[in-house]
Amino acid sequence: MTPDSLFYGLAGYTQMDVKATFSASGAFVAVGLAEGEVIGLPVLGTGGSVSKSESVDGIVLGVGMETRITENISLKGEYRYSKFDKVKWSGEGVFGEQFGTCGECLSVVAAAGYEGEVETSFHDFTVSLAYRF
């Protein structure tokens, strides 16, 4: 733009780790008694969580401008937009609890399905002051 100002663009590759936690509570479960009898009933509060993580690829695009204020000091402003691939998870988590003593124990097993997707993008704007030696 001028001998003291620089306008620029940028494009590139980026990567990010994405982590999601899926929770379940209350499920229709099978309850097993010590005598071998199995009955089905809704159990509230039984549940748990499943955590999933994955690295996702993305692109980054941006523009910036840097202006020299003095011989050694410059002011810089930059905008970046990052967009990452969509991640989908699905599956089933199994959670179990045992109540009582082994002679008359009650086992509760819950199977809960989970499904979700994450699509991430963000905008970043920075202003910096640089000193060159």
PDB file of C-alpha atoms in Angstrom:
ATOM      1  CA  MET A   1       0.000   0.000   0.000  1.00  0.00           C
ATOM      2  CA  THR A   2       2.768   2.421   1.058  1.00  0.00           C
ATOM      3  CA  PRO A   3       6.464   1.949   1.862  1.00  0.00           C
ATOM      4  CA  ASP A   4       5.488   1.751   5.581  1.00  0.00           C
ATOM      5  CA  SER A   5       2.347  -0.437   5.253  1.00  0.00           C
ATOM      6  CA  LEU A   6       1.861  -4.031   4.190  1.00  0.00           C
ATOM      7  CA  PHE A   7      -1.514  -5.589   3.322  1.00  0.00           C
ATOM      8  CA  TYR A   8      -1.575  -9.410   3.058  1.00  0.00           C
ATOM      9  CA  GLY A   9      -3.798 -12.475   2.813  1.00  0.00           C
ATOM     10  CA  LEU A  10      -3.303 -15.930   4.191  1.00  0.00           C
ATOM     11  CA  ALA A  11      -4.661 -19.410   3.471  1.00  0.00           C
ATOM     12  CA  GLY A  12      -3.642 -22.674   5.012  1.00  0.00           C
ATOM     13  CA  TYR A  13      -4.317 -25.965   6.762  1.00  0.00           C
ATOM     14  CA  THR A  14      -5.209 -26.305  10.446  1.00  0.00           C
ATOM     15  CA  GLN A  15      -6.061 -29.154  12.823  1.00  0.00           C
ATOM     16  CA  MET A  16      -7.974 -29.293  16.107  1.00  0.00           C
ATOM     17  CA  ASP A  17      -8.779 -31.950  18.719  1.00  0.00           C
ATOM     18  CA  VAL A  18     -12.530 -32.237  19.388  1.00  0.00           C
ATOM     19  CA  LYS A  19     -13.911 -33.951  22.486  1.00  0.00           C
ATOM     20  CA  ALA A  20     -17.571 -34.605  23.282  1.00  0.00           C
ATOM     21  CA  THR A  21     -19.229 -36.288  26.269  1.00  0.00           C
ATOM     22  CA  PHE A  22     -22.601 -38.005  25.848  1.00  0.00           C
ATOM     23  CA  SER A  23     -24.651 -38.596  29.008  1.00  0.00           C
ATOM     24  CA  ALA A  24     -27.633 -40.842  29.667  1.00  0.00           C
ATOM     25  CA  SER A  25     -29.875 -41.194  32.689  1.00  0.00           C
ATOM     26  CA  GLY A  26     -33.015 -43.242  33.165  1.00  0.00           C
ATOM     27  CA  ALA A  27     -33.397 -46.278  30.970  1.00  0.00           C
ATOM     28  CA  PHE A  28     -35.574 -49.352  30.604  1.00  0.00           C
ATOM     29  CA  VAL A  29     -33.273 -52.030  31.965  1.00  0.00           C
ATOM     30  CA  ALA A  30     -33.148 -55.688  32.896  1.00  0.00           C
ATOM     31  CA  VAL A  31     -32.816 -56.375  36.605  1.00  0.00           C
ATOM     32  CA  GLY A  32     -31.346 -59.729  37.675  1.00  0.00           C
ATOM     33  CA  LEU A  33     -32.082 -61.124  41.142  1.00  0.00           C
ATOM     34  CA  ALA A  34     -30.014 -63.713  43.035  1.00  0.00           C
ATOM     35  CA  GLU A  35     -32.583 -66.463  42.287  1.00  0.00           C
ATOM     36  CA  GLY A  36     -32.106 -66.001  38.521  1.00  0.00           C
ATOM     37  CA  GLU A  37     -35.410 -64.185  37.973  1.00  0.00           C
ATOM     38  CA  VAL A  38     -35.177 -61.383  35.394  1.00  0.00           C
ATOM     39  CA  ILE A  39     -37.730 -58.598  35.201  1.00  0.00           C
ATOM     40  CA  GLY A  40     -37.827 -55.401  33.140  1.00  0.00           C
ATOM     41  CA  LEU A  41     -38.656 -52.055  34.706  1.00  0.00           C
ATOM     42  CA  PRO A  42     -37.791 -48.391  34.203  1.00  0.00           C
ATOM     43  CA  VAL A  43     -34.966 -47.293  36.489  1.00  0.00           C
ATOM     44  CA  LEU A  44     -34.510 -43.565  36.989  1.00  0.00           C
ATOM     45  CA  GLY A  45     -31.090 -42.228  37.795  1.00  0.00           C
ATOM     46  CA  THR A  46     -29.186 -45.144  36.321  1.00  0.00           C
ATOM     47  CA  GLY A  47     -26.898 -43.867  33.630  1.00  0.00           C
ATOM     48  CA  GLY A  48     -23.450 -42.695  32.820  1.00  0.00           C
ATOM     49  CA  SER A  49     -21.464 -40.996  30.147  1.00  0.00           C
ATOM     50  CA  VAL A  50     -19.330 -41.835  27.141  1.00  0.00           C
ATOM     51  CA  SER A  51     -16.507 -39.541  25.999  1.00  0.00           C
ATOM     52  CA  LYS A  52     -15.264 -39.484  22.428  1.00  0.00           C
ATOM     53  CA  SER A  53     -12.421 -37.481  20.885  1.00  0.00           C
ATOM     54  CA  GLU A  54     -11.000 -37.086  17.418  1.00  0.00           C
ATOM     55  CA  SER A  55      -8.598 -34.841  15.512  1.00  0.00           C
ATOM     56  CA  VAL A  56     -10.291 -32.915  12.712  1.00  0.00           C
ATOM     57  CA  ASP A  57      -8.781 -31.134   9.713  1.00  0.00           C
ATOM     58  CA  GLY A  58      -9.738 -27.686   8.547  1.00  0.00           C
ATOM     59  CA  ILE A  59      -8.846 -24.633   6.539  1.00  0.00           C
ATOM     60  CA  VAL A  60      -7.863 -21.163   7.677  1.00  0.00           C
ATOM     61  CA  LEU A  61      -8.352 -17.984   5.636  1.00  0.00           C
ATOM     62  CA  GLY A  62      -7.481 -14.452   6.632  1.00  0.00           C
ATOM     63  CA  VAL A  63      -6.329 -10.953   5.883  1.00  0.00           C
ATOM     64  CA  GLY A  64      -4.026  -8.588   7.720  1.00  0.00           C
ATOM     65  CA  MET A  65      -2.270  -5.261   7.663  1.00  0.00           C
ATOM     66  CA  GLU A  66       0.990  -4.158   9.268  1.00  0.00           C
ATOM     67  CA  THR A  67       2.109  -0.531   9.495  1.00  0.00           C
ATOM     68  CA  ARG A  68       5.503   0.690  10.632  1.00  0.00           C
ATOM     69  CA  ILE A  69       5.139   3.402  13.289  1.00  0.00           C
ATOM     70  CA  THR A  70       8.842   4.026  13.910  1.00  0.00           C
ATOM     71  CA  GLU A  71      12.034   2.419  12.594  1.00  0.00           C
ATOM     72  CA  ASN A  72      11.722  -0.482  15.111  1.00  0.00           C
ATOM     73  CA  ILE A  73       7.999  -0.554  16.031  1.00  0.00           C
ATOM     74  CA  SER A  74       5.045  -1.682  13.922  1.00  0.00           C
ATOM     75  CA  LEU A  75       1.326  -2.158  14.539  1.00  0.00           C
ATOM     76  CA  LYS A  76      -0.398  -5.214  13.090  1.00  0.00           C
ATOM     77  CA  GLY A  77      -4.061  -6.233  12.783  1.00  0.00           C
ATOM     78  CA  GLU A  78      -5.174  -9.625  11.493  1.00  0.00           C
ATOM     79  CA  TYR A  79      -8.480 -11.474  10.938  1.00  0.00           C
ATOM     80  CA  ARG A  80      -8.638 -15.278  10.574  1.00  0.00           C
ATOM     81  CA  TYR A  81     -11.562 -17.582   9.825  1.00  0.00           C
ATOM     82  CA  SER A  82     -11.115 -21.290  10.585  1.00  0.00           C
ATOM     83  CA  LYS A  83     -13.566 -23.987   9.430  1.00  0.00           C
ATOM     84  CA  PHE A  84     -13.248 -27.635  10.486  1.00  0.00           C
ATOM     85  CA  ASP A  85     -14.688 -30.903   9.130  1.00  0.00           C
ATOM     86  CA  LYS A  86     -17.895 -32.269  10.641  1.00  0.00           C
ATOM     87  CA  VAL A  87     -17.490 -35.134  13.141  1.00  0.00           C
ATOM     88  CA  LYS A  88     -20.266 -37.667  13.812  1.00  0.00           C
ATOM     89  CA  TRP A  89     -20.359 -40.157  16.681  1.00  0.00           C
ATOM     90  CA  SER A  90     -22.902 -42.831  17.512  1.00  0.00           C
ATOM     91  CA  GLY A  91     -22.926 -46.035  19.483  1.00  0.00           C
ATOM     92  CA  GLU A  92     -24.100 -47.577  22.694  1.00  0.00           C
ATOM     93  CA  GLY A  93     -22.778 -47.208  26.231  1.00  0.00           C
ATOM     94  CA  VAL A  94     -23.382 -49.905  28.827  1.00  0.00           C
ATOM     95  CA  PHE A  95     -23.421 -48.943  32.493  1.00  0.00           C
ATOM     96  CA  GLY A  96     -23.847 -51.273  35.433  1.00  0.00           C
ATOM     97  CA  GLU A  97     -24.345 -51.135  39.189  1.00  0.00           C
ATOM     98  CA  GLN A  98     -24.631 -53.800  41.877  1.00  0.00           C
ATOM     99  CA  PHE A  99     -26.579 -53.271  45.092  1.00  0.00           C
ATOM    100  CA  GLY A 100     -26.621 -55.314  48.297  1.00  0.00           C
ATOM    101  CA  THR A 101     -24.478 -58.242  49.397  1.00  0.00           C
ATOM    102  CA  CYS A 102     -23.605 -61.166  47.147  1.00  0.00           C
ATOM    103  CA  GLY A 103     -26.156 -63.488  48.780  1.00  0.00           C
ATOM    104  CA  GLU A 104     -29.061 -61.223  47.811  1.00  0.00           C
ATOM    105  CA  CYS A 105     -27.527 -58.902  45.298  1.00  0.00           C
ATOM    106  CA  LEU A 106     -29.386 -56.851  42.741  1.00  0.00           C
ATOM    107  CA  SER A 107     -27.618 -56.039  39.470  1.00  0.00           C
ATOM    108  CA  VAL A 108     -28.757 -53.173  37.288  1.00  0.00           C
ATOM    109  CA  VAL A 109     -27.417 -52.912  33.755  1.00  0.00           C
ATOM    110  CA  ALA A 110     -28.385 -50.011  31.503  1.00  0.00           C
ATOM    111  CA  ALA A 111     -27.678 -49.777  27.790  1.00  0.00           C
ATOM    112  CA  ALA A 112     -28.165 -46.327  26.331  1.00  0.00           C
ATOM    113  CA  GLY A 113     -27.607 -45.285  22.737  1.00  0.00           C
ATOM    114  CA  TYR A 114     -25.914 -42.010  21.935  1.00  0.00           C
ATOM    115  CA  GLU A 115     -25.590 -39.968  18.788  1.00  0.00           C
ATOM    116  CA  GLY A 116     -24.183 -36.554  18.065  1.00  0.00           C
ATOM    117  CA  GLU A 117     -22.234 -34.409  15.672  1.00  0.00           C
ATOM    118  CA  VAL A 118     -19.907 -31.448  15.977  1.00  0.00           C
ATOM    119  CA  GLU A 119     -19.208 -28.880  13.284  1.00  0.00           C
ATOM    120  CA  THR A 120     -16.838 -26.131  14.388  1.00  0.00           C
ATOM    121  CA  SER A 121     -15.742 -22.816  12.969  1.00  0.00           C
ATOM    122  CA  PHE A 122     -14.439 -19.669  14.600  1.00  0.00           C
ATOM    123  CA  HIS A 123     -13.409 -16.115  13.871  1.00  0.00           C
ATOM    124  CA  ASP A 124     -10.258 -14.649  15.373  1.00  0.00           C
ATOM    125  CA  PHE A 125      -9.128 -11.030  15.322  1.00  0.00           C
ATOM    126  CA  THR A 126      -5.765  -9.975  16.773  1.00  0.00           C
ATOM    127  CA  VAL A 127      -3.990  -6.670  17.184  1.00  0.00           C
ATOM    128  CA  SER A 128      -0.301  -6.690  18.062  1.00  0.00           C
ATOM    129  CA  LEU A 129       2.560  -4.314  18.552  1.00  0.00           C
ATOM    130  CA  ALA A 130       5.925  -5.591  17.286  1.00  0.00           C
ATOM    131  CA  TYR A 131       9.433  -4.422  18.164  1.00  0.00           C
ATOM    132  CA  ARG A 132      12.258  -5.313  15.796  1.00  0.00           C
ATOM    133  CA  PHE A 133      15.842  -5.299  17.050  1.00  0.00           C
TER     134      PHE A 133
END
